[in-house]
Every structure is written in C-alpha cells, then in structure tokens.
Tab-separated table of C-alpha atoms in Angstrom:
chain	number	residue	atom	x	y	z
I	1	MET	CA	5.132	4.980	-15.583
I	2	GLN	CA	2.809	4.103	-18.469
I	3	ALA	CA	4.486	0.695	-18.831
I	4	LEU	CA	3.798	-0.039	-15.153
I	5	ARG	CA	0.205	1.123	-15.590
I	6	ASN	CA	-0.212	-1.097	-18.637
I	7	LEU	CA	1.156	-4.092	-16.726
I	8	ALA	CA	-1.008	-3.392	-13.674
I	9	THR	CA	-4.188	-3.287	-15.764
I	10	THR	CA	-3.707	-6.476	-17.778
I	11	PRO	CA	-6.482	-9.069	-17.630
I	12	ALA	CA	-3.917	-11.684	-16.558
I	13	LEU	CA	-2.911	-9.663	-13.503
I	14	ARG	CA	-6.560	-9.083	-12.619
I	15	TRP	CA	-7.264	-12.809	-12.807
I	16	LEU	CA	-4.154	-13.560	-10.729
I	17	ALA	CA	-5.340	-11.068	-8.098
I	18	LEU	CA	-8.746	-12.779	-7.993
I	19	LEU	CA	-7.057	-16.182	-7.717
I	20	LEU	CA	-4.917	-14.979	-4.822
I	21	LEU	CA	-7.978	-13.539	-3.089
I	22	CYS	CA	-9.726	-16.922	-3.426
I	23	ALA	CA	-6.641	-19.054	-2.681
I	24	ALA	CA	-7.421	-19.691	0.997
I	25	TYR	CA	-10.955	-20.801	0.141
I	26	LEU	CA	-9.852	-23.083	-2.700
I	27	GLN	CA	-7.158	-24.597	-0.488
I	28	GLY	CA	-9.553	-24.918	2.437
I	29	ALA	CA	-12.185	-26.655	0.326
I	30	PHE	CA	-9.593	-28.989	-1.192
I	31	VAL	CA	-8.173	-29.944	2.207
I	32	LYS	CA	-11.646	-30.468	3.675
I	33	ALA	CA	-12.683	-32.585	0.684
I	34	THR	CA	-9.558	-34.758	0.831
I	35	ASP	CA	-9.611	-35.120	4.633
I	36	PHE	CA	-13.320	-35.201	5.349
I	37	ALA	CA	-12.850	-36.569	8.887
I	38	SER	CA	-10.896	-33.432	9.787
I	39	ALA	CA	-13.559	-31.262	8.153
I	40	ILE	CA	-16.164	-32.889	10.402
I	41	ALA	CA	-13.894	-32.431	13.422
I	42	GLU	CA	-13.550	-28.742	12.562
I	43	MET	CA	-17.325	-28.324	12.461
I	44	GLN	CA	-17.637	-30.090	15.805
I	45	HIS	CA	-14.853	-27.956	17.298
I	46	PHE	CA	-16.899	-24.848	16.555
I	47	GLY	CA	-20.117	-26.420	17.823
I	48	LEU	CA	-21.748	-26.689	14.390
I	49	ALA	CA	-24.252	-29.482	13.864
I	50	PRO	CA	-25.003	-31.588	11.999
I	51	ALA	CA	-21.275	-31.612	11.294
I	52	ALA	CA	-21.061	-33.815	8.180
I	53	PRO	CA	-23.746	-32.040	6.106
I	54	LEU	CA	-22.361	-28.650	7.130
I	55	ALA	CA	-18.859	-29.731	6.100
I	56	VAL	CA	-20.216	-30.735	2.675
I	57	LEU	CA	-21.991	-27.388	2.350
I	58	VAL	CA	-18.848	-25.453	3.305
I	59	ILE	CA	-16.756	-27.408	0.787
I	60	ALA	CA	-19.287	-26.803	-1.982
I	61	PHE	CA	-19.669	-23.148	-1.031
I	62	GLU	CA	-15.928	-22.409	-0.892
I	63	PHE	CA	-15.338	-24.078	-4.267
I	64	GLY	CA	-18.486	-22.677	-5.861
I	65	ALA	CA	-18.112	-19.058	-4.757
I	66	SER	CA	-14.430	-19.069	-5.703
I	67	LEU	CA	-15.248	-20.424	-9.161
I	68	MET	CA	-17.943	-17.772	-9.596
I	69	ILE	CA	-15.346	-15.101	-8.880
I	70	LEU	CA	-12.699	-16.631	-11.132
I	71	THR	CA	-15.007	-17.284	-14.081
I	72	GLY	CA	-16.986	-14.065	-13.794
I	73	PHE	CA	-20.315	-15.911	-13.513
I	74	HIS	CA	-22.233	-13.675	-11.117
I	75	ARG	CA	-18.857	-12.630	-9.706
I	76	TRP	CA	-20.516	-10.077	-7.434
I	77	LEU	CA	-22.642	-12.777	-5.809
I	78	GLY	CA	-19.681	-15.081	-5.189
I	79	ALA	CA	-17.726	-12.176	-3.725
I	80	LEU	CA	-20.559	-11.106	-1.421
I	81	GLY	CA	-21.001	-14.716	-0.360
I	82	LEU	CA	-17.347	-15.127	0.562
I	83	ALA	CA	-17.372	-11.745	2.318
I	84	GLY	CA	-20.302	-12.850	4.493
I	85	PHE	CA	-18.809	-16.299	5.072
I	86	THR	CA	-15.478	-14.772	6.091
I	87	LEU	CA	-17.166	-12.321	8.434
I	88	MET	CA	-19.111	-15.084	10.186
I	89	ALA	CA	-16.102	-17.409	10.356
I	90	THR	CA	-13.934	-14.619	11.733
I	91	PHE	CA	-16.279	-13.998	14.648
I	92	MET	CA	-16.525	-17.729	15.250
I	93	ALA	CA	-12.861	-18.696	15.008
I	94	ASN	CA	-10.926	-15.599	16.092
I	95	ARG	CA	-12.598	-14.503	19.320
I	96	PHE	CA	-9.415	-12.832	20.548
I	97	TRP	CA	-11.253	-10.812	23.193
I	98	GLU	CA	-11.931	-14.062	25.053
I	99	MET	CA	-8.301	-15.229	24.989
I	100	ALA	CA	-5.331	-14.693	27.227
I	101	PRO	CA	-1.910	-13.709	25.929
I	102	PRO	CA	-0.032	-14.944	23.916
I	103	ASP	CA	-2.929	-16.576	22.007
I	104	ARG	CA	-4.762	-13.254	21.995
I	105	PHE	CA	-2.068	-11.593	19.885
I	106	MET	CA	-2.202	-14.130	17.040
I	107	ALA	CA	-6.001	-14.366	17.094
I	108	ALA	CA	-6.330	-10.569	16.978
I	109	ASN	CA	-3.991	-10.432	13.986
I	110	ALA	CA	-5.997	-13.142	12.199
I	111	PHE	CA	-9.261	-11.359	13.079
I	112	PHE	CA	-8.192	-8.110	11.453
I	113	GLU	CA	-6.481	-9.819	8.498
I	114	HIS	CA	-9.824	-11.464	7.740
I	115	TRP	CA	-11.457	-8.026	7.736
I	116	GLY	CA	-9.021	-7.227	4.924
I	117	LEU	CA	-10.329	-10.219	2.968
I	118	VAL	CA	-13.896	-9.047	3.569
I	119	GLY	CA	-12.928	-5.638	2.185
I	120	GLY	CA	-11.281	-7.225	-0.844
I	121	PHE	CA	-14.399	-9.248	-1.628
I	122	LEU	CA	-16.616	-6.191	-1.184
I	123	LEU	CA	-14.427	-4.331	-3.687
I	124	VAL	CA	-14.717	-7.214	-6.166
I	125	ALA	CA	-18.516	-7.134	-5.836
I	126	TRP	CA	-18.590	-3.336	-6.140
I	127	HIS	CA	-16.425	-3.332	-9.277
I	128	ASP	CA	-18.411	-6.143	-10.882
I	129	LEU	CA	-21.757	-4.461	-10.235
I	130	ARG	CA	-20.428	-1.099	-11.460
I	131	ALA	CA	-19.165	-2.729	-14.655
I	132	GLN	CA	-22.596	-4.303	-15.189
I	133	ASP	CA	-24.265	-0.926	-14.650
I	134	GLU	CA	-21.913	0.695	-17.167
I	135	ARG	CA	-22.578	-2.027	-19.762
I	136	THR	CA	-26.323	-1.640	-19.243
I	137	GLU	CA	-26.071	2.134	-19.648
I	138	VAL	CA	-24.079	1.737	-22.885
I	139	GLN	CA	-26.710	-0.696	-24.212
I	140	ARG	CA	-29.524	1.731	-23.335
I	141	THR	CA	-27.664	4.537	-25.076
I	142	GLU	CA	-27.091	2.432	-28.196
I	143	VAL	CA	-30.762	1.419	-28.337
I	144	SER	CA	-31.993	4.997	-27.955
I	145	ILE	CA	-29.715	6.367	-30.696
C-alpha cells in the first residue's frame, strides 16, 4: 500500500494530472489557432461579437491559463479562470433543457461532465492557495524564532 501511495504522490503524476485537466483547453486553443476561420464560426454560432477578437482572446486565455496551471505561475488564478470560463461555456453550449431527445441526453451528459471540470479546477486553486498559506506560515514562524 505504501508503494502505491508513493507512486500516487510523485510530482510527475501530479503534473500529468494537471496536464490531463488542461488537455481540452490546450487542444481547443491549438485547433482554434490553426483553423481560425472555424474559431470565428464558433463564436458566431454562439452569438458572440465581435467574433474575431473574441476568438483571439479565447485562444490566448485557454493557452495562458493552462500554462499558468502547468508551470505553477499563479496556478490558483489560472485554475479559477478556467473554472469560470468552463462554467460560462457550459451554460452557453450545453443548454440541454431547451433540447428535444435524443440531443438532450448528450447535452445533459456534457453539461454535468463540465461541472466535474469546474470542480477539478476549484480543487487545484484550493490546493495551491493552501500551499501558499502554509509556506507563508512557515516563513513567519522561522522569522519569529
């Protein structure tokens, strides 16, 4: 059991978990960047205007927030950003309550799967902020000793 615990707490596995959590956003940004016409069409499909500048912002945001999470640079902020982005996109793209079967079934599944991503990002932010608080407390203790 200790060997499994040791494996599950390695930095490499943690980074892999963060990469997997960000994978859809990295892939989405890459696809939008390499097929910008489709990125604009996606913005227009959801009624977002001006479509081209918003597509650029989404690409930059998805890449930037993912890199913040993966590098640890203000990881909590990147995670909260992607949580909020996912929440908004979920309500925009997966409005299952307005759909008829069979589309409703798949949209409802996607809607609740995205809530899982939101929860994952909130946990990343929570853990990162807690770790910062713990480091700050240790520094205060060392200074006062």
